[in-house]
Amino acid sequence: MEIKQSEFTISAVKPDQYPIDQRLEIAFVGRSNVGKSSLINTLTNRRKLVKVSGTPGKTRLINFFLINNEFYFVDLPGYGYAKVSKSEKAGWGKMMEQYLINRPQLKKVMLLVDSRHKPTGDDVLMYNWIKHYGYGVVIVATKKDKLTKNELQRSAKVIRETLSLDKSEQILFFSSLKKEGKEELLQEIFKDISMEENLEDNTEV
């Protein structure tokens, strides 16, 4: 799949603000400083499609981006930022749960983890949450360019053990800086997903 067109569509905090045109959705989630915005920009060949903030935890909305006029990339709020208040964390949890519950358009979730560090408790919770709601999940280890080949092997072992991944679940290493892993990730994103699943009514939001 080649991404030729991408555009911001809408930001949402509750279900009645989500797109209603029934296009399929692929969501991206991870810690606040994991490089999620840069990854989406790299995949779409757009340097500024998703604003890259210098302040971790700034994104509080669910952002929908229309890709090739066929489906959506969904940028979910980053989690795990220490300076976020308890009430904000609670609000984030509710917003995320509302999105994950009964969202038939959502076909797959890309869970981003930092390849340089052991997945956090929040990462484990997010992984289990995605699996609990029955969505396909792809583990993407970002910032690949920061590690040597041996360090990448150790990182894969730590990630696999910490998240208790099945043998069938692979880890894709990615570098937004060097655009390494881009083609492999795009292939995995659209694996087993047919755009023909989109319903006929693809009315613009």
Tab-separated table of C-alpha atoms in Angstrom:
chain	number	residue	atom	x	y	z
A	1	MET	CA	0.000	0.000	0.000
A	2	GLU	CA	1.382	3.378	-1.011
A	3	ILE	CA	0.098	6.433	0.815
A	4	LYS	CA	-0.436	9.178	-1.734
A	5	GLN	CA	-2.893	11.411	0.108
A	6	SER	CA	-3.401	12.264	3.769
A	7	GLU	CA	-5.332	14.980	5.539
A	8	PHE	CA	-6.520	15.866	9.016
A	9	THR	CA	-10.253	15.297	9.390
A	10	ILE	CA	-11.440	15.827	12.962
A	11	SER	CA	-10.464	15.767	16.641
A	12	ALA	CA	-12.771	14.008	19.069
A	13	VAL	CA	-13.209	13.419	22.782
A	14	LYS	CA	-16.465	11.424	22.667
A	15	PRO	CA	-18.160	8.943	20.309
A	16	ASP	CA	-20.674	11.338	18.772
A	17	GLN	CA	-17.710	13.296	17.367
A	18	TYR	CA	-16.157	10.326	15.558
A	19	PRO	CA	-16.416	10.066	11.754
A	20	ILE	CA	-19.657	8.373	10.724
A	21	ASP	CA	-18.733	7.338	7.181
A	22	GLN	CA	-17.761	3.755	8.144
A	23	ARG	CA	-14.249	3.815	6.654
A	24	LEU	CA	-11.879	1.385	8.350
A	25	GLU	CA	-9.524	2.676	11.041
A	26	ILE	CA	-5.966	1.856	12.092
A	27	ALA	CA	-5.035	3.365	15.462
A	28	PHE	CA	-1.642	4.380	16.867
A	29	VAL	CA	-0.990	4.541	20.603
A	30	GLY	CA	1.996	4.780	22.928
A	31	ARG	CA	3.727	6.789	25.629
A	32	SER	CA	3.819	10.549	25.271
A	33	ASN	CA	7.466	10.704	24.161
A	34	VAL	CA	7.625	7.520	22.079
A	35	GLY	CA	7.709	9.284	18.698
A	36	LYS	CA	4.151	8.578	17.550
A	37	SER	CA	3.645	11.851	15.667
A	38	SER	CA	6.959	11.501	13.838
A	39	LEU	CA	6.123	7.922	12.869
A	40	ILE	CA	2.750	8.872	11.356
A	41	ASN	CA	4.371	11.772	9.499
A	42	THR	CA	6.999	9.404	8.096
A	43	LEU	CA	4.423	6.857	6.963
A	44	THR	CA	2.371	9.520	5.187
A	45	ASN	CA	5.367	11.397	3.729
A	46	ARG	CA	4.081	14.546	5.414
A	47	ARG	CA	6.470	16.379	7.735
A	48	LYS	CA	3.719	18.365	9.439
A	49	LEU	CA	0.562	16.257	9.119
A	50	VAL	CA	0.726	15.522	12.838
A	51	LYS	CA	2.138	18.308	14.973
A	52	VAL	CA	5.238	17.180	16.855
A	53	SER	CA	5.093	18.790	20.284
A	54	GLY	CA	8.105	19.514	22.434
A	55	THR	CA	5.911	19.018	25.486
A	56	PRO	CA	5.159	15.348	26.283
A	57	GLY	CA	1.549	14.590	27.133
A	58	LYS	CA	0.183	17.623	25.324
A	59	THR	CA	-2.170	15.726	23.006
A	60	ARG	CA	-5.507	15.153	24.739
A	61	LEU	CA	-7.678	14.375	21.744
A	62	ILE	CA	-8.360	11.481	19.405
A	63	ASN	CA	-7.285	12.743	15.978
A	64	PHE	CA	-8.529	11.223	12.717
A	65	PHE	CA	-6.550	11.484	9.468
A	66	LEU	CA	-8.071	10.425	6.154
A	67	ILE	CA	-5.613	8.343	4.114
A	68	ASN	CA	-5.947	7.896	0.338
A	69	ASN	CA	-9.615	8.843	0.769
A	70	GLU	CA	-10.142	5.207	1.804
A	71	PHE	CA	-9.472	4.766	5.525
A	72	TYR	CA	-8.338	6.560	8.692
A	73	PHE	CA	-5.193	6.668	10.726
A	74	VAL	CA	-6.294	7.420	14.293
A	75	ASP	CA	-3.794	9.148	16.569
A	76	LEU	CA	-4.697	8.278	20.164
A	77	PRO	CA	-3.546	10.436	23.107
A	78	GLY	CA	-0.135	9.634	24.567
A	79	TYR	CA	-0.037	8.193	28.067
A	80	GLY	CA	2.389	7.869	30.950
A	81	TYR	CA	3.405	11.509	31.318
A	82	ALA	CA	4.232	12.112	34.991
A	83	LYS	CA	2.966	15.705	35.164
A	84	VAL	CA	-0.567	14.780	34.120
A	85	SER	CA	-3.001	15.042	37.038
A	86	LYS	CA	-5.053	12.117	38.321
A	87	SER	CA	-8.235	13.651	36.962
A	88	GLU	CA	-6.658	14.029	33.525
A	89	LYS	CA	-5.490	10.405	33.618
A	90	ALA	CA	-9.010	9.319	34.537
A	91	GLY	CA	-10.424	11.357	31.666
A	92	TRP	CA	-7.911	9.832	29.285
A	93	GLY	CA	-8.852	6.333	30.400
A	94	LYS	CA	-12.542	7.000	29.868
A	95	MET	CA	-11.935	8.511	26.434
A	96	MET	CA	-9.776	5.570	25.373
A	97	GLU	CA	-12.259	3.010	26.652
A	98	GLN	CA	-15.125	4.731	24.847
A	99	TYR	CA	-13.159	4.493	21.616
A	100	LEU	CA	-12.093	0.862	22.049
A	101	ILE	CA	-15.543	-0.365	23.053
A	102	ASN	CA	-17.832	-1.174	20.151
A	103	ARG	CA	-15.838	0.501	17.371
A	104	PRO	CA	-16.318	-1.937	14.456
A	105	GLN	CA	-14.397	0.350	12.086
A	106	LEU	CA	-11.221	-0.180	14.129
A	107	LYS	CA	-9.342	-3.122	12.645
A	108	LYS	CA	-5.831	-2.904	14.075
A	109	VAL	CA	-3.837	-1.025	16.722
A	110	MET	CA	-0.164	-0.096	16.439
A	111	LEU	CA	1.301	-0.102	19.956
A	112	LEU	CA	4.505	1.955	20.015
A	113	VAL	CA	7.209	1.287	22.597
A	114	ASP	CA	10.638	2.881	22.966
A	115	SER	CA	13.254	0.371	21.791
A	116	ARG	CA	15.816	1.831	24.223
A	117	HIS	CA	13.838	0.983	27.351
A	118	LYS	CA	11.897	-1.850	28.912
A	119	PRO	CA	8.143	-1.421	28.302
A	120	THR	CA	6.493	0.346	31.213
A	121	GLY	CA	3.566	-0.789	33.292
A	122	ASP	CA	1.390	1.524	31.201
A	123	ASP	CA	2.627	-0.199	28.022
A	124	VAL	CA	1.732	-3.607	29.453
A	125	LEU	CA	-1.688	-2.323	30.524
A	126	MET	CA	-2.321	-0.856	27.073
A	127	TYR	CA	-1.293	-4.078	25.338
A	128	ASN	CA	-3.594	-6.142	27.553
A	129	TRP	CA	-6.399	-3.613	27.043
A	130	ILE	CA	-6.146	-3.877	23.248
A	131	LYS	CA	-6.122	-7.669	23.399
A	132	HIS	CA	-9.053	-7.700	25.828
A	133	TYR	CA	-11.221	-5.798	23.362
A	134	GLY	CA	-10.289	-8.198	20.593
A	135	TYR	CA	-8.321	-5.965	18.248
A	136	GLY	CA	-5.285	-6.997	16.248
A	137	VAL	CA	-2.147	-5.402	17.695
A	138	VAL	CA	1.247	-4.738	16.138
A	139	ILE	CA	4.206	-3.892	18.385
A	140	VAL	CA	6.371	-1.118	16.923
A	141	ALA	CA	9.688	-0.384	18.655
A	142	THR	CA	10.662	3.187	17.822
A	143	LYS	CA	14.021	4.987	17.717
A	144	LYS	CA	15.793	2.046	16.116
A	145	ASP	CA	18.645	4.314	14.991
A	146	LYS	CA	19.703	4.802	18.616
A	147	LEU	CA	20.700	1.153	19.074
A	148	THR	CA	23.402	-1.150	17.732
A	149	LYS	CA	22.560	-4.507	16.176
A	150	ASN	CA	23.315	-6.349	19.424
A	151	GLU	CA	21.278	-3.860	21.425
A	152	LEU	CA	18.331	-4.360	19.058
A	153	GLN	CA	18.435	-8.094	19.721
A	154	ARG	CA	18.452	-7.521	23.478
A	155	SER	CA	15.641	-4.985	23.127
A	156	ALA	CA	13.481	-7.471	21.212
A	157	LYS	CA	13.986	-10.068	23.964
A	158	VAL	CA	13.077	-7.618	26.737
A	159	ILE	CA	9.993	-6.329	24.912
A	160	ARG	CA	8.782	-9.833	24.132
A	161	GLU	CA	9.232	-11.030	27.721
A	162	THR	CA	7.732	-7.916	29.329
A	163	LEU	CA	4.596	-7.913	27.172
A	164	SER	CA	4.367	-11.735	27.242
A	165	LEU	CA	4.036	-11.851	23.471
A	166	ASP	CA	3.033	-15.001	21.656
A	167	LYS	CA	5.624	-16.489	19.318
A	168	SER	CA	3.412	-15.501	16.398
A	169	GLU	CA	3.528	-11.822	17.373
A	170	GLN	CA	6.424	-9.980	15.821
A	171	ILE	CA	8.162	-6.764	16.848
A	172	LEU	CA	8.837	-4.215	14.124
A	173	PHE	CA	11.739	-1.830	14.730
A	174	PHE	CA	11.316	1.629	13.253
A	175	SER	CA	13.313	4.826	12.854
A	176	SER	CA	11.539	8.029	11.826
A	177	LEU	CA	14.889	9.791	11.551
A	178	LYS	CA	16.320	7.349	9.002
A	179	LYS	CA	12.949	6.048	7.739
A	180	GLU	CA	14.046	2.503	8.511
A	181	GLY	CA	11.283	-0.070	8.765
A	182	LYS	CA	8.767	2.071	6.888
A	183	GLU	CA	7.908	-0.406	4.131
A	184	GLU	CA	7.739	-3.329	6.555
A	185	LEU	CA	5.406	-1.413	8.842
A	186	LEU	CA	3.093	-0.325	6.018
A	187	GLN	CA	2.927	-3.926	4.842
A	188	GLU	CA	2.036	-5.109	8.331
A	189	ILE	CA	-0.557	-2.369	8.819
A	190	PHE	CA	-2.541	-3.471	5.794
A	191	LYS	CA	-1.928	-7.181	6.148
A	192	ASP	CA	-5.231	-9.065	6.355
A	193	ILE	CA	-7.168	-5.822	5.868
A	194	SER	CA	-9.233	-5.333	2.741
A	195	MET	CA	-10.473	-1.882	1.866
A	196	GLU	CA	-13.496	-3.648	0.385
A	197	GLU	CA	-14.690	-4.042	3.974
A	198	ASN	CA	-15.570	-0.346	3.966
A	199	LEU	CA	-19.290	0.115	3.724
A	200	GLU	CA	-20.743	1.689	0.608
A	201	ASP	CA	-21.739	4.877	2.386
A	202	ASN	CA	-18.410	6.699	2.544
A	203	THR	CA	-19.931	10.122	2.958
A	204	GLU	CA	-17.436	12.788	4.006
A	205	VAL	CA	-17.636	13.998	7.584
